[in-house]
């Protein structure tokens, strides 16, 4: 069973235990002793099962159980034990006919166990990892308050009669005053704990984590505004100038469907930017009428930080009527893309994206690569209102390819959710992932490829003399077809692709040397991803959190130039999080404790699925302040975003907690 399944199973068992404790409590209050006894036994058994599921989860990582083991389970264990000790003997006595019914104490104790069980689950959903003293105090006080209120309700009739001055036996009066004393002291304890818990939650928190490395040095500061790209191409390279105008436009898809899009130059996707290695790319971004503002972020391309397009961090958002010129040398070959980084959960979704492909210097010229010998297609996949649009085409698109021609399909996921990619009709290789070539990628066929949000796969093969289909999300009617010219048989039928197994890239290709010793690291940061109540942009929200916090209250990760940095990324939630670091590719070291054994895998986005734990590393060689976030862009907007901050780098564009950084607003 995967960790994700254990997480779900544990939630189910937790729900059952809540149900069992409350059933026992209600039936006991109604004096249905037989049912109450059954309920109590069931509650105890389910609680014991819970110990088992938690032990299993703990084996997958402390992050998955911390708040349950430190708070939920002890609280339930204590309350449950009291309930059994108080209500159990009473119920047994009734059953043997030696008593008439359960007492108020029994009812209160069983209900309190129910509150404890409920509180444990609520803490898991609202707080998660890490558990804070503040959250623990508030939880305990709430359970205590529940117990006191229940006691009040259950014993009210007796007390009311006391208040009404009804004559009572002295022992009754003594019992009542003792109960009142207990109620008052209990109330005082509850209020104190709640107050302390609430107070603690307002304590200032760290704004930086060091990951075990040294803290800030007194290095002379450099501003991101000065970390700009080179003004000239490499010898022999050219300057590729382009103007991208961000504007609203109605775009007509090939099917005739029209979409109200936000575009670069009125096109969706925006103009394809191509270059040869060593060329200088110079793009003037002009904002015509996108009121919110726009930027250009070169996704996966390790530009100097000042060209990175992160609003509030590396520049200010480009407002309507304004311009910003991006300039960087295309030293990395491969498949990339660009998109706005301002309110990107809206802007990218609506169409502010395009492709960036850099060809090797000794290869063909980028602007005339579609020769008869070579088919090189760039295929960004984007979803508009439920319609998958591939490279601007909806429905099925066709291309011709002569048999024997080397073909490269550059598939880019510009959506916020993963896509499943199948290439049917030919064996192929995954030549590159996220723009970086794999080492000795083997030939595969009949496999599905899981393409994370933001990710790219370059698929290469020799064109057979029959047609080939690129199938996205197992939709056999859509996708892309390659057909040999004059193939009179038309296209071959595509078989059902939904059962094909998924290719595991951590075991694909051959190992090779990597440029640093991945066993050692100068800094290590753990990011536990979840949902919970947290502040996002200064407002409380049911946020997408990193270590229990939301942007911009998640501490910056401090690194120094040259550091080897390791990330452990843990997904406690039930959603997939495509983790994306700007400015650096990361090397995948392991997933769920199993080391990567295939080709070195350098990526800029890796999908951390529910219950998964990934360990990756990189060397800090690109000074700046870099966004580090979930590339499910709505998640980033809901708080799942932080910054990797090089020692000695400053920003004039917002400061660590000011302005409107990143995707927000
Ligand atoms: Cu493709 Cu910060 O994003
Ligand atoms: Cu996410």
Coordinates of N, CA and C and ligand atoms in Angstrom, one line a residue, residues 544 576-578 630-632 635 640, ligand 2:
X544 N -2.9 26.4 1.1 CA -1.9 25.4 0.7 C -0.7 25.7 1.4
X576 N -1.7 16.4 -5.7 CA -0.4 16.4 -6.2 C 0.2 17.8 -6.3
X577 N 1.5 17.9 -5.9 CA 2.2 19.2 -5.9 C 3.4 19.1 -6.8
X578 N 3.3 19.8 -7.9 CA 4.5 19.9 -8.8 C 5.5 20.9 -8.3
X630 N 4.9 25.6 -5.6 CA 4.1 24.6 -6.3 C 3.7 25.1 -7.6
X631 N 3.9 24.4 -8.7 CA 3.5 24.9 -10.0 C 2.1 24.5 -10.4
X632 N 1.3 24.0 -9.4 CA -0.1 24.1 -9.5 C -0.4 25.5 -9.1
X635 N -2.6 26.6 -6.3 CA -2.0 26.2 -5.0 C -1.0 27.3 -4.6
X640 N 1.3 28.3 -1.3 CA 2.3 27.3 -1.4 C 3.5 27.8 -2.2
Ligands
LIG2 CU1 0.4 22.1 -5.1

